[in-house]
Amino acid sequence: MSSSSATSYSQTSYSKSVRYNNKSKLIWTPVDSVERRSNLSYEEFVREYASVGKPVIITDAMKNWKALTKWNMDFFKSEYGSYEAFVLDYKAETKMWGRTYMSMNIADYIDVITSGTCDKLLYLSEFHVGDHPELWEDCKDPIYFNDWYRKIPLEIFKKYINDTYDIQIGQKNTSVGLHCDHRHDNAWVAVISGQKQVVLLSPDQEKYLYEGQVDCFNPDLQKFPLYANAKPVECILNKGEMLYIPPDWWHHLKNLENTIGLAINTMNEWSYDLVRQGFLERNPIKGHLFPLIVKFPFLGRVLLTVGLL
């Protein structure tokens, strides 16, 4: 039997459809709060959330993950300490996607953020699981994923879409900022340790968001007055919980303490048309080849070998 809480949905909540670039349909359901569910079957997830574009927190999707007991600061320091990663510096006076990056090895980074004396706000947000396949064993796909990206040959996956599974090791009070995932796929956020505060905004709120320059946790309404019309939905994501973010929902996440998380993007029947449209817009030739590669992975290897990918 599925359990549910935080169900204070407005009586006027409804499903709405729009045309994405007049080609692919985007469906979402406005919400006033985010439900927390456990023992959720795949059929229930599809019917109540994925098919209507509605976010949900699943509290037990990760209960069998080795990562919950294995992935901690000491683990990454000892096993991947020499790995060089790009780290964001949030003290720099830069815009949302123009922030300052620095290169640090993971051991040094962990020492800095756990020392308690760091005068900067640092965030390691792009440690690709695809570069370290052994880590797949620690985070088995929940039944809800049905991830078609995983059908794509690994060498193509790593070249074009390697960021679909990113380990994020974040210092307290850091954030990846307000954004909408550019491939229009399904987004998942899993908390391995720590806690995150999340702000979600449905696709129709984009006109109030100034291309993601707004700080949802401390909005400057003099600089961004239209944000006063937005309808943000907030929730807290705890250790062992996973948040489903439907395609084209804007989201802003903040680490409430030093946190290890996993940012996951998946593609399946609920996002495939939108993802394909995005590939077509960026590169028409590769966009037309994309469905063939998903359906016939061996063809992708051939195209990569002869230089067409």
PDB file of C-alpha atoms in Angstrom:
ATOM      1  CA  MET A   1       0.000   0.000   0.000  1.00  0.00           C
ATOM      2  CA  SER A   2       1.468   3.372  -0.969  1.00  0.00           C
ATOM      3  CA  SER A   3       1.874   5.983   1.704  1.00  0.00           C
ATOM      4  CA  SER A   4       1.526   9.685   1.109  1.00  0.00           C
ATOM      5  CA  SER A   5       1.979  12.908   3.024  1.00  0.00           C
ATOM      6  CA  ALA A   6       2.128  16.648   2.382  1.00  0.00           C
ATOM      7  CA  THR A   7      -0.840  16.384   0.067  1.00  0.00           C
ATOM      8  CA  SER A   8      -2.194  19.904   0.436  1.00  0.00           C
ATOM      9  CA  TYR A   9      -2.797  20.319  -3.266  1.00  0.00           C
ATOM     10  CA  SER A  10      -4.990  23.121  -4.470  1.00  0.00           C
ATOM     11  CA  GLN A  11      -8.471  22.215  -5.577  1.00  0.00           C
ATOM     12  CA  THR A  12      -7.671  24.017  -8.816  1.00  0.00           C
ATOM     13  CA  SER A  13      -4.653  21.875  -9.709  1.00  0.00           C
ATOM     14  CA  TYR A  14      -4.950  20.606 -13.228  1.00  0.00           C
ATOM     15  CA  SER A  15      -2.978  19.168 -16.125  1.00  0.00           C
ATOM     16  CA  LYS A  16      -2.052  21.547 -18.882  1.00  0.00           C
ATOM     17  CA  SER A  17      -0.519  20.911 -22.291  1.00  0.00           C
ATOM     18  CA  VAL A  18       1.503  23.275 -24.435  1.00  0.00           C
ATOM     19  CA  ARG A  19       3.395  22.976 -27.681  1.00  0.00           C
ATOM     20  CA  TYR A  20       7.151  23.002 -27.283  1.00  0.00           C
ATOM     21  CA  ASN A  21       8.482  24.892 -30.312  1.00  0.00           C
ATOM     22  CA  ASN A  22       5.211  23.876 -31.997  1.00  0.00           C
ATOM     23  CA  LYS A  23       6.458  20.314 -32.317  1.00  0.00           C
ATOM     24  CA  SER A  24       6.741  18.306 -29.109  1.00  0.00           C
ATOM     25  CA  LYS A  25       4.069  18.252 -26.449  1.00  0.00           C
ATOM     26  CA  LEU A  26       4.952  19.188 -22.894  1.00  0.00           C
ATOM     27  CA  ILE A  27       2.547  18.254 -20.110  1.00  0.00           C
ATOM     28  CA  TRP A  28       2.700  19.393 -16.505  1.00  0.00           C
ATOM     29  CA  THR A  29       0.535  19.616 -13.419  1.00  0.00           C
ATOM     30  CA  PRO A  30       0.805  22.726 -11.213  1.00  0.00           C
ATOM     31  CA  VAL A  31       1.213  21.879  -7.514  1.00  0.00           C
ATOM     32  CA  ASP A  32       1.155  23.717  -4.199  1.00  0.00           C
ATOM     33  CA  SER A  33       3.434  21.215  -2.435  1.00  0.00           C
ATOM     34  CA  VAL A  34       5.476  18.136  -3.273  1.00  0.00           C
ATOM     35  CA  GLU A  35       4.145  14.771  -2.136  1.00  0.00           C
ATOM     36  CA  ARG A  36       6.374  12.315  -0.294  1.00  0.00           C
ATOM     37  CA  ARG A  37       5.712   8.693  -1.264  1.00  0.00           C
ATOM     38  CA  SER A  38       6.996   5.274  -0.288  1.00  0.00           C
ATOM     39  CA  ASN A  39       6.257   1.772  -1.588  1.00  0.00           C
ATOM     40  CA  LEU A  40       5.344   3.407  -4.880  1.00  0.00           C
ATOM     41  CA  SER A  41       4.864   0.950  -7.742  1.00  0.00           C
ATOM     42  CA  TYR A  42       6.053   1.767 -11.250  1.00  0.00           C
ATOM     43  CA  GLU A  43       2.451   1.843 -12.459  1.00  0.00           C
ATOM     44  CA  GLU A  44       1.490   4.327  -9.746  1.00  0.00           C
ATOM     45  CA  PHE A  45       4.520   6.478 -10.522  1.00  0.00           C
ATOM     46  CA  VAL A  46       3.611   6.610 -14.203  1.00  0.00           C
ATOM     47  CA  ARG A  47      -0.090   7.242 -13.637  1.00  0.00           C
ATOM     48  CA  GLU A  48       0.177   9.803 -10.854  1.00  0.00           C
ATOM     49  CA  TYR A  49       3.417  11.608 -11.706  1.00  0.00           C
ATOM     50  CA  ALA A  50       5.351  10.880 -14.918  1.00  0.00           C
ATOM     51  CA  SER A  51       2.407  10.921 -17.332  1.00  0.00           C
ATOM     52  CA  VAL A  52       1.072  14.217 -15.955  1.00  0.00           C
ATOM     53  CA  GLY A  53       4.388  15.988 -15.327  1.00  0.00           C
ATOM     54  CA  LYS A  54       4.139  16.218 -11.553  1.00  0.00           C
ATOM     55  CA  PRO A  55       7.139  16.193  -9.143  1.00  0.00           C
ATOM     56  CA  VAL A  56       7.340  13.763  -6.235  1.00  0.00           C
ATOM     57  CA  ILE A  57       9.769  12.799  -3.459  1.00  0.00           C
ATOM     58  CA  ILE A  58      10.248   9.029  -3.176  1.00  0.00           C
ATOM     59  CA  THR A  59      11.530   8.215   0.292  1.00  0.00           C
ATOM     60  CA  ASP A  60      12.606   4.594  -0.235  1.00  0.00           C
ATOM     61  CA  ALA A  61      13.809   4.407  -3.858  1.00  0.00           C
ATOM     62  CA  MET A  62      17.421   4.171  -2.669  1.00  0.00           C
ATOM     63  CA  LYS A  63      16.956   1.789   0.254  1.00  0.00           C
ATOM     64  CA  ASN A  64      19.119  -0.930  -1.336  1.00  0.00           C
ATOM     65  CA  TRP A  65      21.867   1.359  -2.586  1.00  0.00           C
ATOM     66  CA  LYS A  66      25.380   0.539  -1.375  1.00  0.00           C
ATOM     67  CA  ALA A  67      26.125   4.235  -1.810  1.00  0.00           C
ATOM     68  CA  LEU A  68      24.095   5.121   1.287  1.00  0.00           C
ATOM     69  CA  THR A  69      26.625   3.450   3.561  1.00  0.00           C
ATOM     70  CA  LYS A  70      29.683   3.564   1.307  1.00  0.00           C
ATOM     71  CA  TRP A  71      29.802   7.045  -0.219  1.00  0.00           C
ATOM     72  CA  ASN A  72      31.155   9.467   2.359  1.00  0.00           C
ATOM     73  CA  MET A  73      33.909  12.072   2.402  1.00  0.00           C
ATOM     74  CA  ASP A  74      36.550   9.547   3.481  1.00  0.00           C
ATOM     75  CA  PHE A  75      35.573   7.165   0.668  1.00  0.00           C
ATOM     76  CA  PHE A  76      35.946   9.764  -2.077  1.00  0.00           C
ATOM     77  CA  LYS A  77      39.131  11.105  -0.539  1.00  0.00           C
ATOM     78  CA  SER A  78      40.791   7.684  -0.358  1.00  0.00           C
ATOM     79  CA  GLU A  79      39.496   6.172  -3.607  1.00  0.00           C
ATOM     80  CA  TYR A  80      39.363   9.233  -5.882  1.00  0.00           C
ATOM     81  CA  GLY A  81      41.514  11.758  -4.039  1.00  0.00           C
ATOM     82  CA  SER A  82      43.923  12.323  -6.933  1.00  0.00           C
ATOM     83  CA  TYR A  83      41.125  12.885  -9.454  1.00  0.00           C
ATOM     84  CA  GLU A  84      41.141  16.458 -10.782  1.00  0.00           C
ATOM     85  CA  ALA A  85      37.706  18.059 -10.814  1.00  0.00           C
ATOM     86  CA  PHE A  86      36.221  21.451 -11.596  1.00  0.00           C
ATOM     87  CA  VAL A  87      35.009  23.228  -8.481  1.00  0.00           C
ATOM     88  CA  LEU A  88      32.703  26.242  -8.444  1.00  0.00           C
ATOM     89  CA  ASP A  89      33.627  29.286  -6.361  1.00  0.00           C
ATOM     90  CA  TYR A  90      30.459  31.028  -5.176  1.00  0.00           C
ATOM     91  CA  LYS A  91      32.150  34.046  -3.635  1.00  0.00           C
ATOM     92  CA  ALA A  92      32.999  35.339  -7.091  1.00  0.00           C
ATOM     93  CA  GLU A  93      30.770  38.186  -8.354  1.00  0.00           C
ATOM     94  CA  THR A  94      29.500  36.417 -11.446  1.00  0.00           C
ATOM     95  CA  LYS A  95      26.173  35.559 -13.020  1.00  0.00           C
ATOM     96  CA  MET A  96      24.321  32.283 -12.742  1.00  0.00           C
ATOM     97  CA  TRP A  97      26.180  30.331 -15.452  1.00  0.00           C
ATOM     98  CA  GLY A  98      29.252  32.564 -15.521  1.00  0.00           C
ATOM     99  CA  ARG A  99      30.652  31.550 -12.181  1.00  0.00           C
ATOM    100  CA  THR A 100      34.327  31.038 -11.454  1.00  0.00           C
ATOM    101  CA  TYR A 101      35.711  27.521 -11.784  1.00  0.00           C
ATOM    102  CA  MET A 102      38.928  26.229 -10.318  1.00  0.00           C
ATOM    103  CA  SER A 103      40.644  22.882 -10.734  1.00  0.00           C
ATOM    104  CA  MET A 104      41.276  20.897  -7.549  1.00  0.00           C
ATOM    105  CA  ASN A 105      41.882  17.278  -6.766  1.00  0.00           C
ATOM    106  CA  ILE A 106      39.127  15.724  -4.707  1.00  0.00           C
ATOM    107  CA  ALA A 107      41.304  15.086  -1.641  1.00  0.00           C
ATOM    108  CA  ASP A 108      42.271  18.750  -1.378  1.00  0.00           C
ATOM    109  CA  TYR A 109      38.695  19.836  -1.995  1.00  0.00           C
ATOM    110  CA  ILE A 110      37.311  17.626   0.777  1.00  0.00           C
ATOM    111  CA  ASP A 111      40.014  18.805   3.182  1.00  0.00           C
ATOM    112  CA  VAL A 112      39.077  22.419   2.470  1.00  0.00           C
ATOM    113  CA  ILE A 113      35.305  22.101   2.884  1.00  0.00           C
ATOM    114  CA  THR A 114      35.516  19.941   6.017  1.00  0.00           C
ATOM    115  CA  SER A 115      38.158  22.070   7.752  1.00  0.00           C
ATOM    116  CA  GLY A 116      35.650  24.614   9.021  1.00  0.00           C
ATOM    117  CA  THR A 117      38.049  27.428   8.157  1.00  0.00           C
ATOM    118  CA  CYS A 118      37.320  27.873   4.444  1.00  0.00           C
ATOM    119  CA  ASP A 119      36.534  31.507   3.573  1.00  0.00           C
ATOM    120  CA  LYS A 120      34.992  30.538   0.230  1.00  0.00           C
ATOM    121  CA  LEU A 121      31.822  28.725  -0.814  1.00  0.00           C
ATOM    122  CA  LEU A 122      32.916  25.805  -2.991  1.00  0.00           C
ATOM    123  CA  TYR A 123      30.891  23.176  -4.806  1.00  0.00           C
ATOM    124  CA  LEU A 124      32.069  20.128  -6.735  1.00  0.00           C
ATOM    125  CA  SER A 125      29.059  19.469  -8.940  1.00  0.00           C
ATOM    126  CA  GLU A 126      30.376  17.533 -11.953  1.00  0.00           C
ATOM    127  CA  PHE A 127      32.012  14.241 -10.981  1.00  0.00           C
ATOM    128  CA  HIS A 128      30.688  11.992 -13.742  1.00  0.00           C
ATOM    129  CA  VAL A 129      29.771   8.427 -12.812  1.00  0.00           C
ATOM    130  CA  GLY A 130      30.240   7.638 -16.522  1.00  0.00           C
ATOM    131  CA  ASP A 131      33.980   8.223 -16.069  1.00  0.00           C
ATOM    132  CA  HIS A 132      34.073   5.693 -13.223  1.00  0.00           C
ATOM    133  CA  PRO A 133      31.827   2.772 -14.268  1.00  0.00           C
ATOM    134  CA  GLU A 134      32.594   0.850 -11.075  1.00  0.00           C
ATOM    135  CA  LEU A 135      30.372   3.330  -9.218  1.00  0.00           C
ATOM    136  CA  TRP A 136      27.288   2.114 -11.106  1.00  0.00           C
ATOM    137  CA  GLU A 137      27.267  -0.872  -8.772  1.00  0.00           C
ATOM    138  CA  ASP A 138      26.626   1.405  -5.810  1.00  0.00           C
ATOM    139  CA  CYS A 139      23.567   3.143  -7.236  1.00  0.00           C
ATOM    140  CA  LYS A 140      21.359   0.624  -8.994  1.00  0.00           C
ATOM    141  CA  ASP A 141      18.627   2.161 -11.117  1.00  0.00           C
ATOM    142  CA  PRO A 142      15.296   2.353  -9.277  1.00  0.00           C
ATOM    143  CA  ILE A 143      12.346   0.817 -11.106  1.00  0.00           C
ATOM    144  CA  TYR A 144      11.070   4.291 -11.940  1.00  0.00           C
ATOM    145  CA  PHE A 145      13.950   5.221 -14.223  1.00  0.00           C
ATOM    146  CA  ASN A 146      13.428   3.024 -17.295  1.00  0.00           C
ATOM    147  CA  ASP A 147      16.370   4.964 -18.699  1.00  0.00           C
ATOM    148  CA  TRP A 148      16.742   4.840 -22.478  1.00  0.00           C
ATOM    149  CA  TYR A 149      20.070   6.696 -22.266  1.00  0.00           C
ATOM    150  CA  ARG A 150      21.534   3.462 -20.933  1.00  0.00           C
ATOM    151  CA  LYS A 151      20.784   1.810 -24.297  1.00  0.00           C
ATOM    152  CA  ILE A 152      23.293   4.094 -25.973  1.00  0.00           C
ATOM    153  CA  PRO A 153      26.820   2.621 -26.368  1.00  0.00           C
ATOM    154  CA  LEU A 154      29.123   3.776 -23.572  1.00  0.00           C
ATOM    155  CA  GLU A 155      31.617   5.458 -25.908  1.00  0.00           C
ATOM    156  CA  ILE A 156      28.840   7.614 -27.427  1.00  0.00           C
ATOM    157  CA  PHE A 157      27.282   8.225 -24.027  1.00  0.00           C
ATOM    158  CA  LYS A 158      30.597   9.528 -22.647  1.00  0.00           C
ATOM    159  CA  LYS A 159      31.171  11.772 -25.678  1.00  0.00           C
ATOM    160  CA  TYR A 160      27.788  13.469 -25.839  1.00  0.00           C
ATOM    161  CA  ILE A 161      25.731  12.953 -22.680  1.00  0.00           C
ATOM    162  CA  ASN A 162      28.213  12.007 -19.982  1.00  0.00           C
ATOM    163  CA  ASP A 163      26.622  14.303 -17.420  1.00  0.00           C
ATOM    164  CA  THR A 164      23.434  12.288 -16.872  1.00  0.00           C
ATOM    165  CA  TYR A 165      24.791  10.857 -13.589  1.00  0.00           C
ATOM    166  CA  ASP A 166      26.779  13.466 -11.658  1.00  0.00           C
ATOM    167  CA  ILE A 167      28.038  13.050  -8.114  1.00  0.00           C
ATOM    168  CA  GLN A 168      27.822  16.368  -6.305  1.00  0.00           C
ATOM    169  CA  ILE A 169      29.870  17.023  -3.171  1.00  0.00           C
ATOM    170  CA  GLY A 170      28.658  20.338  -1.858  1.00  0.00           C
ATOM    171  CA  GLN A 171      29.682  22.613   0.956  1.00  0.00           C
ATOM    172  CA  LYS A 172      26.986  23.971   3.274  1.00  0.00           C
ATOM    173  CA  ASN A 173      25.048  26.921   1.757  1.00  0.00           C
ATOM    174  CA  THR A 174      26.178  26.242  -1.808  1.00  0.00           C
ATOM    175  CA  SER A 175      23.847  25.810  -4.747  1.00  0.00           C
ATOM    176  CA  VAL A 176      23.869  24.933  -8.425  1.00  0.00           C
ATOM    177  CA  GLY A 177      21.543  27.878  -9.008  1.00  0.00           C
ATOM    178  CA  LEU A 178      18.163  28.173 -10.686  1.00  0.00           C
ATOM    179  CA  HIS A 179      18.037  26.339 -13.993  1.00  0.00           C
ATOM    180  CA  CYS A 180      16.051  24.149 -16.336  1.00  0.00           C
ATOM    181  CA  ASP A 181      17.820  21.099 -17.761  1.00  0.00           C
ATOM    182  CA  HIS A 182      18.724  21.924 -21.341  1.00  0.00           C
ATOM    183  CA  ARG A 183      17.994  18.493 -22.845  1.00  0.00           C
ATOM    184  CA  HIS A 184      14.355  18.574 -21.659  1.00  0.00           C
ATOM    185  CA  ASP A 185      14.734  15.152 -20.022  1.00  0.00           C
ATOM    186  CA  ASN A 186      13.596  13.799 -16.648  1.00  0.00           C
ATOM    187  CA  ALA A 187      15.682  15.007 -13.703  1.00  0.00           C
ATOM    188  CA  TRP A 188      16.236  13.177 -10.425  1.00  0.00           C
ATOM    189  CA  VAL A 189      18.067  14.403  -7.334  1.00  0.00           C
ATOM    190  CA  ALA A 190      19.227  11.829  -4.775  1.00  0.00           C
ATOM    191  CA  VAL A 191      20.693  12.732  -1.377  1.00  0.00           C
ATOM    192  CA  ILE A 192      23.344  10.273  -0.174  1.00  0.00           C
ATOM    193  CA  SER A 193      24.237  12.290   2.924  1.00  0.00           C
ATOM    194  CA  GLY A 194      23.254  15.709   4.187  1.00  0.00           C
ATOM    195  CA  GLN A 195      20.161  17.694   3.296  1.00  0.00           C
ATOM    196  CA  LYS A 196      18.980  19.930   0.453  1.00  0.00           C
ATOM    197  CA  GLN A 197      16.403  22.680   0.215  1.00  0.00           C
ATOM    198  CA  VAL A 198      14.639  22.723  -3.145  1.00  0.00           C
ATOM    199  CA  VAL A 199      12.575  25.315  -4.999  1.00  0.00           C
ATOM    200  CA  LEU A 200      10.557  24.096  -7.991  1.00  0.00           C
ATOM    201  CA  LEU A 201       8.744  26.155 -10.617  1.00  0.00           C
ATOM    202  CA  SER A 202       6.512  24.710 -13.319  1.00  0.00           C
ATOM    203  CA  PRO A 203       7.306  25.402 -17.005  1.00  0.00           C
ATOM    204  CA  ASP A 204       4.741  28.202 -17.314  1.00  0.00           C
ATOM    205  CA  GLN A 205       6.681  30.245 -14.716  1.00  0.00           C
ATOM    206  CA  GLU A 206       9.661  30.755 -17.044  1.00  0.00           C
ATOM    207  CA  LYS A 207       8.569  34.277 -17.994  1.00  0.00           C
ATOM    208  CA  TYR A 208       9.212  35.391 -14.403  1.00  0.00           C
ATOM    209  CA  LEU A 209      12.654  33.819 -13.970  1.00  0.00           C
ATOM    210  CA  TYR A 210      15.027  36.045 -15.970  1.00  0.00           C
ATOM    211  CA  GLU A 211      16.780  33.076 -17.580  1.00  0.00           C
ATOM    212  CA  GLY A 212      17.702  31.689 -14.163  1.00  0.00           C
ATOM    213  CA  GLN A 213      19.427  34.783 -12.752  1.00  0.00           C
ATOM    214  CA  VAL A 214      17.074  34.958  -9.751  1.00  0.00           C
ATOM    215  CA  ASP A 215      18.190  33.650  -6.366  1.00  0.00           C
ATOM    216  CA  CYS A 216      15.000  31.892  -5.269  1.00  0.00           C
ATOM    217  CA  PHE A 217      16.194  31.730  -1.656  1.00  0.00           C
ATOM    218  CA  ASN A 218      16.790  35.485  -1.458  1.00  0.00           C
ATOM    219  CA  PRO A 219      15.154  37.112  -4.491  1.00  0.00           C
ATOM    220  CA  ASP A 220      16.060  40.703  -5.327  1.00  0.00           C
ATOM    221  CA  LEU A 221      12.664  42.011  -6.406  1.00  0.00           C
ATOM    222  CA  GLN A 222      14.049  45.419  -7.299  1.00  0.00           C
ATOM    223  CA  LYS A 223      16.341  43.829  -9.846  1.00  0.00           C
ATOM    224  CA  PHE A 224      13.922  41.040 -10.833  1.00  0.00           C
ATOM    225  CA  PRO A 225      10.417  42.450 -10.202  1.00  0.00           C
ATOM    226  CA  LEU A 226       8.562  39.876 -12.294  1.00  0.00           C
ATOM    227  CA  TYR A 227       9.622  37.138  -9.878  1.00  0.00           C
ATOM    228  CA  ALA A 228       6.998  38.488  -7.474  1.00  0.00           C
ATOM    229  CA  ASN A 229       4.418  36.888  -9.796  1.00  0.00           C
ATOM    230  CA  ALA A 230       6.071  33.451  -9.713  1.00  0.00           C
ATOM    231  CA  LYS A 231       4.636  30.531  -7.758  1.00  0.00           C
ATOM    232  CA  PRO A 232       7.624  28.651  -6.317  1.00  0.00           C
ATOM    233  CA  VAL A 233       7.096  25.377  -4.480  1.00  0.00           C
ATOM    234  CA  GLU A 234       9.585  24.483  -1.731  1.00  0.00           C
ATOM    235  CA  CYS A 235      10.529  21.161  -0.183  1.00  0.00           C
ATOM    236  CA  ILE A 236      13.313  19.580   1.864  1.00  0.00           C
ATOM    237  CA  LEU A 237      15.189  16.543   0.575  1.00  0.00           C
ATOM    238  CA  ASN A 238      16.726  14.352   3.279  1.00  0.00           C
ATOM    239  CA  LYS A 239      19.313  11.573   3.250  1.00  0.00           C
ATOM    240  CA  GLY A 240      18.039   8.542   1.354  1.00  0.00           C
ATOM    241  CA  GLU A 241      15.349  10.488  -0.500  1.00  0.00           C
ATOM    242  CA  MET A 242      15.021  11.053  -4.219  1.00  0.00           C
ATOM    243  CA  LEU A 243      13.172  13.868  -5.985  1.00  0.00           C
ATOM    244  CA  TYR A 244      11.615  13.419  -9.420  1.00  0.00           C
ATOM    245  CA  ILE A 245      11.645  16.632 -11.488  1.00  0.00           C
ATOM    246  CA  PRO A 246       9.572  16.378 -14.707  1.00  0.00           C
ATOM    247  CA  PRO A 247      10.860  17.787 -18.022  1.00  0.00           C
ATOM    248  CA  ASP A 248      11.244  21.567 -18.228  1.00  0.00           C
ATOM    249  CA  TRP A 249      10.528  22.264 -14.555  1.00  0.00           C
ATOM    250  CA  TRP A 250      12.881  24.937 -13.221  1.00  0.00           C
ATOM    251  CA  HIS A 251      14.684  24.051 -10.011  1.00  0.00           C
ATOM    252  CA  HIS A 252      17.011  25.681  -7.512  1.00  0.00           C
ATOM    253  CA  LEU A 253      18.741  23.495  -4.924  1.00  0.00           C
ATOM    254  CA  LYS A 254      20.718  24.561  -1.882  1.00  0.00           C
ATOM    255  CA  ASN A 255      22.837  22.407   0.423  1.00  0.00           C
ATOM    256  CA  LEU A 256      21.738  22.942   4.029  1.00  0.00           C
ATOM    257  CA  GLU A 257      24.873  21.157   5.265  1.00  0.00           C
ATOM    258  CA  ASN A 258      27.885  19.495   3.663  1.00  0.00           C
ATOM    259  CA  THR A 259      26.092  17.147   1.299  1.00  0.00           C
ATOM    260  CA  ILE A 260      26.831  14.292  -1.083  1.00  0.00           C
ATOM    261  CA  GLY A 261      24.200  13.902  -3.754  1.00  0.00           C
ATOM    262  CA  LEU A 262      23.599  12.452  -7.161  1.00  0.00           C
ATOM    263  CA  ALA A 263      22.043  14.446  -9.993  1.00  0.00           C
ATOM    264  CA  ILE A 264      20.492  12.120 -12.542  1.00  0.00           C
ATOM    265  CA  ASN A 265      18.928  12.754 -15.941  1.00  0.00           C
ATOM    266  CA  THR A 266      16.932  10.029 -17.655  1.00  0.00           C
ATOM    267  CA  MET A 267      15.107   9.649 -20.928  1.00  0.00           C
ATOM    268  CA  ASN A 268      12.096   7.437 -21.532  1.00  0.00           C
ATOM    269  CA  GLU A 269       8.673   7.580 -23.140  1.00  0.00           C
ATOM    270  CA  TRP A 270       7.761  10.655 -21.082  1.00  0.00           C
ATOM    271  CA  SER A 271      10.646  12.792 -22.308  1.00  0.00           C
ATOM    272  CA  TYR A 272      11.904  11.140 -25.507  1.00  0.00           C
ATOM    273  CA  ASP A 273      10.150  13.483 -27.970  1.00  0.00           C
ATOM    274  CA  LEU A 274      11.376  16.568 -26.127  1.00  0.00           C
ATOM    275  CA  VAL A 275      14.943  15.235 -25.887  1.00  0.00           C
ATOM    276  CA  ARG A 276      14.989  14.354 -29.580  1.00  0.00           C
ATOM    277  CA  GLN A 277      13.697  17.826 -30.462  1.00  0.00           C
ATOM    278  CA  GLY A 278      16.499  19.342 -28.416  1.00  0.00           C
ATOM    279  CA  PHE A 279      19.115  17.308 -30.303  1.00  0.00           C
ATOM    280  CA  LEU A 280      17.540  18.371 -33.615  1.00  0.00           C
ATOM    281  CA  GLU A 281      17.796  22.030 -32.662  1.00  0.00           C
ATOM    282  CA  ARG A 282      21.464  21.768 -31.677  1.00  0.00           C
ATOM    283  CA  ASN A 283      22.586  19.566 -34.573  1.00  0.00           C
ATOM    284  CA  PRO A 284      19.999  18.484 -37.191  1.00  0.00           C
ATOM    285  CA  ILE A 285      22.136  15.655 -38.594  1.00  0.00           C
ATOM    286  CA  LYS A 286      22.902  14.092 -35.220  1.00  0.00           C
ATOM    287  CA  GLY A 287      19.329  14.783 -34.151  1.00  0.00           C
ATOM    288  CA  HIS A 288      17.979  12.676 -37.008  1.00  0.00           C
ATOM    289  CA  LEU A 289      20.467   9.906 -36.184  1.00  0.00           C
ATOM    290  CA  PHE A 290      19.552   9.969 -32.491  1.00  0.00           C
ATOM    291  CA  PRO A 291      16.433   7.722 -32.639  1.00  0.00           C
ATOM    292  CA  LEU A 292      18.332   5.163 -34.729  1.00  0.00           C
ATOM    293  CA  ILE A 293      21.130   5.032 -32.162  1.00  0.00           C
ATOM    294  CA  VAL A 294      18.649   4.497 -29.335  1.00  0.00           C
ATOM    295  CA  LYS A 295      16.889   1.719 -31.239  1.00  0.00           C
ATOM    296  CA  PHE A 296      19.986   0.143 -32.825  1.00  0.00           C
ATOM    297  CA  PRO A 297      23.007   0.704 -30.533  1.00  0.00           C
ATOM    298  CA  PHE A 298      25.376  -1.198 -32.842  1.00  0.00           C
ATOM    299  CA  LEU A 299      24.659   1.398 -35.540  1.00  0.00           C
ATOM    300  CA  GLY A 300      25.922   4.101 -33.202  1.00  0.00           C
ATOM    301  CA  ARG A 301      29.254   2.320 -32.835  1.00  0.00           C
ATOM    302  CA  VAL A 302      29.581   2.091 -36.631  1.00  0.00           C
ATOM    303  CA  LEU A 303      28.763   5.782 -37.115  1.00  0.00           C
ATOM    304  CA  LEU A 304      31.260   6.745 -34.412  1.00  0.00           C
ATOM    305  CA  THR A 305      33.968   4.584 -36.018  1.00  0.00           C
ATOM    306  CA  VAL A 306      33.532   6.188 -39.459  1.00  0.00           C
ATOM    307  CA  GLY A 307      33.449   9.696 -38.012  1.00  0.00           C
ATOM    308  CA  LEU A 308      29.784  10.562 -38.492  1.00  0.00           C
ATOM    309  CA  LEU A 309      29.294  11.033 -34.742  1.00  0.00           C
TER     310      LEU A 309
END
